[in-house]
Amino acid sequence: MWEREAVLEATRGLLDAARSGGGGTLLIAAEAGLGKTSVLDHARRVAGAGIRTGSARGDPMESALPFGLFGQALAGLGGPDLGVGTETPPAPPGATFFQVLRWIEEEAPRPLLLALDDLHWADDDSLALLAFLCRRIGGKGVAVIGTLRPWPPRAREVAGGLVAGGHATLERLLPLSEASARTLLATQGGGPPEPVVAQALSLCNGNCLLLEQVARSLRRGEELPDPAEGSRPWISDELLLARFAALPEPALRLARAASALGVHFRTGPAVEVARLDEAGVDDALEALLRSGLLRGAGGSTLEFVHPLFRHALYEDMEPPVRARLHARAVAVLAGQGLDAEAAQHAVRADLVGDPVALAVLERAGRAALRGGALQTAVRHLEAALDLSGERPSAELLGVLGEALLASGRPAAAIETQERLLADPELPAAARVAGLRLLGHAHWAAGDTHQAALQLDAAAGLAERSGLAGAAVEVLLDRAQTSWLTTGPGDSLRAVTRARTLAEDVDESLRTRVGAAWGFVSFLCGDPAGLEATAAAAAVVESDLGAHLSELTSSWGALMTHGHVGKYAERLTEARRVLQIALGAAERLGAVEAIAAVALSLGDTLIRAGLLGDAQLLAERGMAIGELVPFMAPFGAAGGAVLAQLTGRLEESEAMCALVEAQPRPPAIALLWVHHVRGRRALVEGRAEAASAWFIRAEELTHRAGIGEPCVVPWARHAVAAHTGAGRLADAQRVLGWLEECATRLPCRWPRIAAACGHAHLAEARGDVATAERHLQNALALHDEVGLPLEHAQTLIERGRLLRRVGRPAAARAPLASALHLAEEAGASWLAAQARAELQVAGGRRHRSLDEPERLTAQETRVADLVCAGRSNQQIAQHLSVSVNTVETHLKHVYAKLGVRSRVELMGRRGGDPKHHGVP
């Protein structure tokens, strides 16, 4: 039994890790009856009172309950309620995943055990949630222990993915060896003679449960069946069914009805399905409980003592008998309003065309969709479609298409919507909705041309049909998808049309239109967009509860105003509204809005020179990135910028490659890549390569219709690169565009960039005095706006000019100031440039990033404790402060030292022996 000892040892090790703030996932695979459940019992005993435990068990008749398995486990821990009710407001896609992850993070100081039995019977949404969480629980004091059989295969596939990714360990339980099996029979079977032992070994093949049943039979003096008489290689069912043979007929009938309801079941529905007379119910229940086949599971719920007993009894019934029991279960459960439970029985009863079954499945599917259980929603709605015959309702096809698209199956959604739209009698409103969903499905599938065609068709039909509100909604969709793919130029046409139609819609929709128009028009170069987004944001902020759709959208009024605010250099205002939007989105679990707002806020923080805060925000966004796949290229582009500024150039390059690997990289994300690549080439002295990158950036900017140069600030570096490469005509053209933008926009960066561009051209002509005057003008403009990294760049350019013209002493002051600004921001790449120029100019080396005296006394103590291996909770206890205070100090440490993780901090400070001690 050495493999069992290895599993128990792995269990103890995982629980010890959770106690110390670590954790992880242990998966235990075995065939039925080999003792998987006993391992979980052992884990719960080892966890004791020091680790809070949530337990759950899969059930074949609950494999389509939305988040059924995880709901059981979290209920035992006082976690979030994952139940899906008809009154629940629609949950944003991914909300449940975010809700559970956030709860675990909040519980992190207290270790948790999630003991999940029979994962092979778990619902698909629970398995998806399990995979999501297991990749993120490291270092959170959470131990997940799950058991599974090889079939059904879905759990095995999830387990394989987790193990391959290094997020879980898999242990296997093997059948008992012959020696162990003999020991069990000797101790529990009363020491049978050798021929009987040999027969038992042949029957049970090392299966613990079957050996126990054999031992029970032997103690009673019963004869074992002859293996040669069995029609199957294993006769486990016969061994298990023998336990039911002595039951009275009412008890057996109740047991059969119960087996159709699942491993655990409520007594009332089981009695109704069995159609027992009231007089016989108590006797039947008493007989089953005395037989040891059933046991109480709390309240009026019972369960089979082992799933194999339920399986043997269920499979022993003929298919028509099973179908009749399931059909009765549909009526009983639906009559009690339990649609989610009734749905699985409707499928197993194969009630084709039955109106009750169809209604149950559709209601259960809609409820699952509202609750964010997307896989379960699709399962129920597809089952309803199968039972509908040749003419499913338009409502069913519509909601199935919505569920398929939300669950990441755009091709299937396209097929469903095309079937819906093939009906020539489809009402106009339903046709508009179908075209709109079809457009979204094509966009999700990567066919932006077809997406545009379908959305245009939907908008046109809505207008012709007098459906102004629907037309505006579709036009907003058209504008958003255009902005995300090709840029604001194409988007402006749709949002301008929506603005014209918005006079006839409600205030909430008008607010959305105003925000969208303001955002897009500002990006196209119209300064009036700033006030439009400000007005829309004020409406939403005045009553957040009345504008939930704005707070769950990646294009909400607060976010668009934050976007425009950062471009207009109103960074404080932008940060304020984006923080409000992020907080509201997190409370709602709106992962799409969270991801979008986090990216925009991160960009704002970078512009404000707060790279440490931006890095923390990026790490938060990464935790939910996979839930919002269309945001991935934007996240990669933002990561490329941040990694470059903090000196992680290879990581920056990898992020750029991720954007380029997209089938159709979004215009804005690709523009950032050109900017990052061009800027690196320029700093490395490869002016020709830099110039080529910035030519691409310019072409893409104009093709996308971007008229605001602050969106992606490539133009400043483009002039420098073109000038360095001798392409003065290209430099002059970019400079002219900057100056034209500067005359109509409120932001000062275009004027700063133009002044620096003029300085480059003047220096190229040999006119040093003019070049210096332009740089002084740029520095004067910096005094009016808080853009510290851009300010450092201008100071470097001024110091470099002074050094090159033979005035190194004068160059030192601007270069030292640039170095200070860059270090304060954590921009190590920019700091390295300033430091190199300062050294060439003969200046004293500025103190390096890793000198601990740059930290406050408390920050130094926190850093030392981190390097000593203490968790935030332990540090808080040691210093008698809150965990939040520790996290704040640690953020400041990261920012000041230019690191982004505990590992990097340890590496940075580990070389100095005095940093190993703990005060």
PDB file of N, CA, C and O in Angstrom, residues 609-632:
ATOM      1  N   GLY A 609       3.959  59.173 -13.853  1.00  0.00           N
ATOM      2  CA  GLY A 609       5.232  58.778 -13.271  1.00  0.00           C
ATOM      3  C   GLY A 609       5.114  57.873 -12.066  1.00  0.00           C
ATOM      4  O   GLY A 609       6.033  57.803 -11.250  1.00  0.00           O
ATOM      5  N   LEU A 610       4.013  57.146 -11.946  1.00  0.00           N
ATOM      6  CA  LEU A 610       3.787  56.246 -10.812  1.00  0.00           C
ATOM      7  C   LEU A 610       3.871  54.799 -11.307  1.00  0.00           C
ATOM      8  O   LEU A 610       2.880  54.068 -11.355  1.00  0.00           O
ATOM      9  N   LEU A 611       5.064  54.390 -11.695  1.00  0.00           N
ATOM     10  CA  LEU A 611       5.222  53.088 -12.335  1.00  0.00           C
ATOM     11  C   LEU A 611       5.000  51.935 -11.359  1.00  0.00           C
ATOM     12  O   LEU A 611       4.534  50.872 -11.762  1.00  0.00           O
ATOM     13  N   GLY A 612       5.349  52.126 -10.090  1.00  0.00           N
ATOM     14  CA  GLY A 612       5.102  51.067  -9.112  1.00  0.00           C
ATOM     15  C   GLY A 612       3.628  50.775  -8.967  1.00  0.00           C
ATOM     16  O   GLY A 612       3.208  49.608  -8.967  1.00  0.00           O
ATOM     17  N   ASP A 613       2.828  51.818  -8.856  1.00  0.00           N
ATOM     18  CA  ASP A 613       1.376  51.624  -8.777  1.00  0.00           C
ATOM     19  C   ASP A 613       0.830  51.007 -10.063  1.00  0.00           C
ATOM     20  O   ASP A 613      -0.074  50.168 -10.032  1.00  0.00           O
ATOM     21  N   ALA A 614       1.380  51.437 -11.192  1.00  0.00           N
ATOM     22  CA  ALA A 614       0.938  50.887 -12.470  1.00  0.00           C
ATOM     23  C   ALA A 614       1.248  49.393 -12.556  1.00  0.00           C
ATOM     24  O   ALA A 614       0.443  48.608 -13.072  1.00  0.00           O
ATOM     25  N   GLN A 615       2.407  48.978 -12.019  1.00  0.00           N
ATOM     26  CA  GLN A 615       2.767  47.567 -12.044  1.00  0.00           C
ATOM     27  C   GLN A 615       1.825  46.740 -11.171  1.00  0.00           C
ATOM     28  O   GLN A 615       1.395  45.651 -11.565  1.00  0.00           O
ATOM     29  N   LEU A 616       1.494  47.253  -9.991  1.00  0.00           N
ATOM     30  CA  LEU A 616       0.559  46.546  -9.120  1.00  0.00           C
ATOM     31  C   LEU A 616      -0.800  46.380  -9.801  1.00  0.00           C
ATOM     32  O   LEU A 616      -1.437  45.328  -9.713  1.00  0.00           O
ATOM     33  N   LEU A 617      -1.235  47.416 -10.483  1.00  0.00           N
ATOM     34  CA  LEU A 617      -2.516  47.355 -11.182  1.00  0.00           C
ATOM     35  C   LEU A 617      -2.449  46.349 -12.328  1.00  0.00           C
ATOM     36  O   LEU A 617      -3.403  45.604 -12.579  1.00  0.00           O
ATOM     37  N   ALA A 618      -1.317  46.321 -13.021  1.00  0.00           N
ATOM     38  CA  ALA A 618      -1.161  45.362 -14.116  1.00  0.00           C
ATOM     39  C   ALA A 618      -1.220  43.933 -13.599  1.00  0.00           C
ATOM     40  O   ALA A 618      -1.819  43.055 -14.236  1.00  0.00           O
ATOM     41  N   GLU A 619      -0.622  43.675 -12.438  1.00  0.00           N
ATOM     42  CA  GLU A 619      -0.663  42.335 -11.867  1.00  0.00           C
ATOM     43  C   GLU A 619      -2.084  41.945 -11.483  1.00  0.00           C
ATOM     44  O   GLU A 619      -2.487  40.787 -11.640  1.00  0.00           O
ATOM     45  N   ARG A 620      -2.846  42.900 -10.975  1.00  0.00           N
ATOM     46  CA  ARG A 620      -4.258  42.617 -10.668  1.00  0.00           C
ATOM     47  C   ARG A 620      -5.018  42.285 -11.942  1.00  0.00           C
ATOM     48  O   ARG A 620      -5.853  41.377 -11.966  1.00  0.00           O
ATOM     49  N   GLY A 621      -4.739  43.036 -12.998  1.00  0.00           N
ATOM     50  CA  GLY A 621      -5.427  42.779 -14.259  1.00  0.00           C
ATOM     51  C   GLY A 621      -5.082  41.437 -14.856  1.00  0.00           C
ATOM     52  O   GLY A 621      -5.932  40.768 -15.460  1.00  0.00           O
ATOM     53  N   MET A 622      -3.820  41.006 -14.681  1.00  0.00           N
ATOM     54  CA  MET A 622      -3.404  39.725 -15.237  1.00  0.00           C
ATOM     55  C   MET A 622      -4.188  38.569 -14.639  1.00  0.00           C
ATOM     56  O   MET A 622      -4.402  37.545 -15.289  1.00  0.00           O
ATOM     57  N   ALA A 623      -4.620  38.717 -13.371  1.00  0.00           N
ATOM     58  CA  ALA A 623      -5.325  37.627 -12.695  1.00  0.00           C
ATOM     59  C   ALA A 623      -6.642  37.286 -13.377  1.00  0.00           C
ATOM     60  O   ALA A 623      -7.130  36.159 -13.257  1.00  0.00           O
ATOM     61  N   ILE A 624      -7.246  38.244 -14.079  1.00  0.00           N
ATOM     62  CA  ILE A 624      -8.539  37.978 -14.721  1.00  0.00           C
ATOM     63  C   ILE A 624      -8.447  38.090 -16.235  1.00  0.00           C
ATOM     64  O   ILE A 624      -9.466  38.051 -16.920  1.00  0.00           O
ATOM     65  N   GLY A 625      -7.227  38.214 -16.746  1.00  0.00           N
ATOM     66  CA  GLY A 625      -7.062  38.468 -18.181  1.00  0.00           C
ATOM     67  C   GLY A 625      -7.743  37.451 -19.072  1.00  0.00           C
ATOM     68  O   GLY A 625      -8.332  37.801 -20.097  1.00  0.00           O
ATOM     69  N   GLU A 626      -7.682  36.173 -18.698  1.00  0.00           N
ATOM     70  CA  GLU A 626      -8.241  35.144 -19.577  1.00  0.00           C
ATOM     71  C   GLU A 626      -9.761  35.218 -19.671  1.00  0.00           C
ATOM     72  O   GLU A 626     -10.352  34.650 -20.587  1.00  0.00           O
ATOM     73  N   LEU A 627     -10.407  35.924 -18.719  1.00  0.00           N
ATOM     74  CA  LEU A 627     -11.864  36.056 -18.768  1.00  0.00           C
ATOM     75  C   LEU A 627     -12.304  37.098 -19.787  1.00  0.00           C
ATOM     76  O   LEU A 627     -13.478  37.174 -20.121  1.00  0.00           O
ATOM     77  N   VAL A 628     -11.372  37.919 -20.271  1.00  0.00           N
ATOM     78  CA  VAL A 628     -11.707  38.977 -21.225  1.00  0.00           C
ATOM     79  C   VAL A 628     -10.716  38.879 -22.393  1.00  0.00           C
ATOM     80  O   VAL A 628      -9.828  39.722 -22.551  1.00  0.00           O
ATOM     81  N   PRO A 629     -10.839  37.853 -23.227  1.00  0.00           N
ATOM     82  CA  PRO A 629      -9.810  37.614 -24.245  1.00  0.00           C
ATOM     83  C   PRO A 629      -9.622  38.757 -25.236  1.00  0.00           C
ATOM     84  O   PRO A 629      -8.511  38.975 -25.715  1.00  0.00           O
ATOM     85  N   PHE A 630     -10.689  39.530 -25.554  1.00  0.00           N
ATOM     86  CA  PHE A 630     -10.513  40.583 -26.551  1.00  0.00           C
ATOM     87  C   PHE A 630      -9.649  41.726 -26.020  1.00  0.00           C
ATOM     88  O   PHE A 630      -9.149  42.549 -26.785  1.00  0.00           O
ATOM     89  N   MET A 631      -9.454  41.781 -24.671  1.00  0.00           N
ATOM     90  CA  MET A 631      -8.599  42.808 -24.095  1.00  0.00           C
ATOM     91  C   MET A 631      -7.133  42.390 -24.067  1.00  0.00           C
ATOM     92  O   MET A 631      -6.260  43.207 -23.738  1.00  0.00           O
ATOM     93  N   ALA A 632      -6.839  41.137 -24.398  1.00  0.00           N
ATOM     94  CA  ALA A 632      -5.466  40.622 -24.263  1.00  0.00           C
ATOM     95  C   ALA A 632      -4.436  41.445 -25.034  1.00  0.00           C
ATOM     96  O   ALA A 632      -3.377  41.769 -24.482  1.00  0.00           O
TER      97      ALA A 632
END
